[in-house]
Amino acid sequence: YRDYIAWLTRQDEPKAEAFWRMALEGFSNATALAGTLPYGRRSSVEDEYGQRQVRLMPDAVARARAVEAETGFALATLLHGAWALLLSRYSGEEQVTFGITVSSRSIDARMANSLGPLTNTLPALVKVCREKVTRLWLEELRTRQAGLYQYGYCSSAQIRKWIDQPEDGPLFESRLILDGDPVDPFLRPTLKT
């Protein structure tokens, strides 16, 4: 973990700040899920959060891999796009935010064998093309994802400061975690950028 901390100190903070300012340009508030109360208007902690886990069966994974091969887009890009479309449809907003969990191990090969918690959940802001999903829209989404992974080491506190957001307000209300089954490597999604 010491190597990871040393690696963090060598990162270009002004470049990271410029990326996050651009990536979250136009951010005003976290996109609430349909049927939930906005942040700050909840009555108790129990009302705030829920978790849903979806496991893809092998035949669904095979079909998803076929779509990957046919379109050239990674499963992560397709799922992030689908989540953005759902959030947009149910929230009524054309610009949505949600969390994407990344690992710093994928940013730099020297971190691959490091021990310690090297994951981070970052805000993704997506402008949704409601009329139709186009290849250009998915390519833009893929490019934005690549930036999220490149600057995935930045903390939420840093990001809030850079985009002038209050410390107590959320950057996202939902998050999408793509995690493969460690037992079966064929179920593990490949994150391509």
Short mmCIF file of C-alpha atoms in Angstrom, two decimals:
data_model
loop_
_atom_site.label_atom_id
_atom_site.label_comp_id
_atom_site.label_asym_id
_atom_site.label_seq_id
_atom_site.Cartn_x
_atom_site.Cartn_y
_atom_site.Cartn_z
CA TYR A 1 0.00 0.00 0.00
CA ARG A 2 2.97 2.28 0.60
CA ASP A 3 3.80 2.00 -3.12
CA TYR A 4 0.27 3.10 -3.97
CA ILE A 5 0.53 6.18 -1.72
CA ALA A 6 3.88 7.04 -3.33
CA TRP A 7 2.29 6.60 -6.76
CA LEU A 8 -0.58 8.94 -5.77
CA THR A 9 1.85 11.71 -4.83
CA ARG A 10 3.35 11.57 -8.33
CA GLN A 11 0.03 12.19 -10.12
CA ASP A 12 -0.59 15.46 -11.96
CA GLU A 13 -3.24 17.20 -9.80
CA PRO A 14 -3.85 20.15 -12.17
CA LYS A 15 -4.50 17.71 -15.02
CA ALA A 16 -6.89 15.68 -12.86
CA GLU A 17 -8.70 18.84 -11.77
CA ALA A 18 -9.11 19.96 -15.40
CA PHE A 19 -10.51 16.54 -16.31
CA TRP A 20 -13.07 16.52 -13.49
CA ARG A 21 -14.17 20.10 -14.16
CA MET A 22 -14.82 19.16 -17.79
CA ALA A 23 -16.37 15.74 -17.00
CA LEU A 24 -18.86 17.23 -14.52
CA GLU A 25 -19.54 20.50 -16.33
CA GLY A 26 -23.22 21.32 -15.87
CA PHE A 27 -23.62 19.15 -12.76
CA SER A 28 -26.27 20.60 -10.48
CA ASN A 29 -27.53 17.70 -8.36
CA ALA A 30 -27.46 13.94 -8.06
CA THR A 31 -30.07 12.08 -10.09
CA ALA A 32 -32.60 10.49 -7.74
CA LEU A 33 -34.13 7.14 -8.58
CA ALA A 34 -37.83 7.19 -9.39
CA GLY A 35 -39.97 6.76 -6.31
CA THR A 36 -37.28 7.94 -3.89
CA LEU A 37 -37.02 11.19 -2.02
CA PRO A 38 -34.21 13.55 -3.01
CA TYR A 39 -31.16 13.73 -0.76
CA GLY A 40 -31.86 15.69 2.42
CA ARG A 41 -35.63 14.99 2.40
CA ARG A 42 -35.48 11.46 3.80
CA SER A 43 -36.98 10.64 7.17
CA SER A 44 -34.48 8.01 8.33
CA VAL A 45 -31.32 6.18 7.36
CA GLU A 46 -33.43 3.10 6.52
CA ASP A 47 -35.29 5.14 3.89
CA GLU A 48 -32.07 6.25 2.23
CA TYR A 49 -30.41 3.23 0.68
CA GLY A 50 -31.15 -0.14 -0.79
CA GLN A 51 -29.11 -2.64 -2.70
CA ARG A 52 -30.05 -4.87 -5.59
CA GLN A 53 -27.70 -7.48 -6.92
CA VAL A 54 -28.23 -8.98 -10.35
CA ARG A 55 -26.34 -12.07 -11.39
CA LEU A 56 -26.14 -12.85 -15.06
CA MET A 57 -26.64 -16.48 -15.94
CA PRO A 58 -24.14 -18.06 -18.35
CA ASP A 59 -26.54 -17.87 -21.32
CA ALA A 60 -27.13 -14.14 -20.67
CA VAL A 61 -23.36 -13.61 -20.47
CA ALA A 62 -22.93 -15.45 -23.78
CA ARG A 63 -25.56 -13.23 -25.42
CA ALA A 64 -23.90 -10.13 -23.93
CA ARG A 65 -20.53 -11.26 -25.31
CA ALA A 66 -22.15 -11.69 -28.74
CA VAL A 67 -23.46 -8.11 -28.55
CA GLU A 68 -19.95 -6.98 -27.51
CA ALA A 69 -18.43 -8.72 -30.53
CA GLU A 70 -21.10 -7.42 -32.88
CA THR A 71 -20.97 -3.79 -31.73
CA GLY A 72 -17.35 -3.45 -30.63
CA PHE A 73 -18.44 -1.95 -27.30
CA ALA A 74 -17.42 -3.49 -23.99
CA LEU A 75 -20.13 -4.86 -21.75
CA ALA A 76 -19.34 -2.09 -19.24
CA THR A 77 -20.07 0.60 -21.84
CA LEU A 78 -23.34 -1.04 -22.83
CA LEU A 79 -24.47 -1.45 -19.20
CA HIS A 80 -23.49 2.12 -18.28
CA GLY A 81 -25.43 3.36 -21.31
CA ALA A 82 -28.47 1.27 -20.37
CA TRP A 83 -28.37 2.56 -16.77
CA ALA A 84 -28.09 6.16 -17.98
CA LEU A 85 -31.10 5.66 -20.28
CA LEU A 86 -33.15 4.12 -17.45
CA LEU A 87 -32.23 6.91 -15.02
CA SER A 88 -33.13 9.49 -17.64
CA ARG A 89 -36.46 7.89 -18.45
CA TYR A 90 -37.54 7.49 -14.83
CA SER A 91 -36.17 10.80 -13.53
CA GLY A 92 -37.28 12.88 -16.51
CA GLU A 93 -33.80 14.43 -16.73
CA GLU A 94 -31.72 14.56 -19.89
CA GLN A 95 -28.48 14.71 -17.94
CA VAL A 96 -27.98 12.07 -15.24
CA THR A 97 -25.34 11.13 -12.72
CA PHE A 98 -24.52 7.78 -11.18
CA GLY A 99 -21.54 6.19 -9.50
CA ILE A 100 -19.07 3.92 -11.27
CA THR A 101 -16.69 1.82 -9.19
CA VAL A 102 -13.13 1.62 -10.51
CA SER A 103 -9.94 0.01 -9.32
CA SER A 104 -6.62 1.84 -9.31
CA ARG A 105 -5.01 -1.50 -10.11
CA SER A 106 -6.25 -1.10 -13.68
CA ILE A 107 -4.79 2.40 -14.02
CA ASP A 108 -1.13 1.49 -13.64
CA ALA A 109 0.43 -1.95 -14.17
CA ARG A 110 2.74 -1.38 -11.17
CA MET A 111 -0.33 -1.37 -8.91
CA ALA A 112 -1.59 -4.78 -10.10
CA ASN A 113 0.03 -6.68 -7.22
CA SER A 114 -0.47 -4.06 -4.51
CA LEU A 115 -2.30 -4.95 -1.33
CA GLY A 116 -5.02 -2.79 0.13
CA PRO A 117 -8.31 -1.20 -0.86
CA LEU A 118 -7.62 0.41 -4.21
CA THR A 119 -11.21 0.89 -5.37
CA ASN A 120 -13.06 4.14 -5.68
CA THR A 121 -16.60 5.08 -6.67
CA LEU A 122 -16.71 8.10 -8.94
CA PRO A 123 -19.48 10.24 -10.39
CA ALA A 124 -20.34 9.76 -14.05
CA LEU A 125 -22.35 12.52 -15.69
CA VAL A 126 -24.06 11.40 -18.90
CA LYS A 127 -26.05 13.48 -21.34
CA VAL A 128 -28.71 11.15 -22.70
CA CYS A 129 -29.78 10.90 -26.32
CA ARG A 130 -33.44 10.01 -25.72
CA GLU A 131 -34.61 9.70 -29.30
CA LYS A 132 -32.27 6.85 -30.09
CA VAL A 133 -29.08 5.27 -28.91
CA THR A 134 -26.49 6.00 -31.54
CA ARG A 135 -23.05 4.60 -32.10
CA LEU A 136 -21.65 8.13 -31.68
CA TRP A 137 -23.35 8.44 -28.26
CA LEU A 138 -21.89 5.11 -27.12
CA GLU A 139 -18.44 6.11 -28.41
CA GLU A 140 -18.65 9.36 -26.41
CA LEU A 141 -19.70 7.37 -23.35
CA ARG A 142 -16.74 5.01 -23.83
CA THR A 143 -14.34 7.97 -24.09
CA ARG A 144 -15.74 9.48 -20.89
CA GLN A 145 -15.34 6.10 -19.15
CA ALA A 146 -11.69 5.98 -20.17
CA GLY A 147 -11.16 9.32 -18.43
CA LEU A 148 -12.93 8.09 -15.31
CA TYR A 149 -10.60 5.12 -15.17
CA GLN A 150 -7.53 7.28 -15.84
CA TYR A 151 -8.40 9.72 -13.05
CA GLY A 152 -10.08 7.14 -10.83
CA TYR A 153 -7.67 7.76 -7.98
CA CYS A 154 -9.21 11.16 -7.15
CA SER A 155 -11.29 11.35 -3.98
CA SER A 156 -14.88 12.57 -3.81
CA ALA A 157 -13.71 15.39 -1.53
CA GLN A 158 -11.22 16.58 -4.17
CA ILE A 159 -13.81 16.35 -6.92
CA ARG A 160 -16.40 18.29 -4.88
CA LYS A 161 -13.85 21.03 -4.22
CA TRP A 162 -12.87 21.26 -7.87
CA ILE A 163 -16.46 21.60 -9.08
CA ASP A 164 -17.54 23.89 -6.21
CA GLN A 165 -20.08 21.49 -4.67
CA PRO A 166 -20.97 21.42 -0.95
CA GLU A 167 -19.26 18.75 1.15
CA ASP A 168 -22.51 17.26 2.43
CA GLY A 169 -24.32 16.85 -0.90
CA PRO A 170 -24.03 13.63 -2.89
CA LEU A 171 -22.44 13.45 -6.31
CA PHE A 172 -24.70 10.48 -7.18
CA GLU A 173 -27.67 8.62 -5.70
CA SER A 174 -27.17 5.27 -7.45
CA ARG A 175 -24.13 3.35 -8.50
CA LEU A 176 -23.40 0.54 -10.89
CA ILE A 177 -20.80 -1.98 -9.82
CA LEU A 178 -19.68 -4.49 -12.42
CA ASP A 179 -18.10 -7.44 -10.71
CA GLY A 180 -17.36 -10.82 -12.22
CA ASP A 181 -17.66 -14.09 -10.36
CA PRO A 182 -14.18 -14.95 -9.04
CA VAL A 183 -14.95 -18.65 -9.42
CA ASP A 184 -15.82 -18.49 -13.12
CA PRO A 185 -13.54 -16.22 -15.20
CA PHE A 186 -15.97 -16.39 -18.13
CA LEU A 187 -18.47 -14.34 -16.12
CA ARG A 188 -16.01 -11.56 -15.36
CA PRO A 189 -16.71 -8.48 -17.54
CA THR A 190 -13.74 -7.15 -19.46
CA LEU A 191 -13.48 -3.39 -19.15
CA LYS A 192 -12.15 -2.07 -22.43
CA THR A 193 -11.41 1.57 -22.98
#
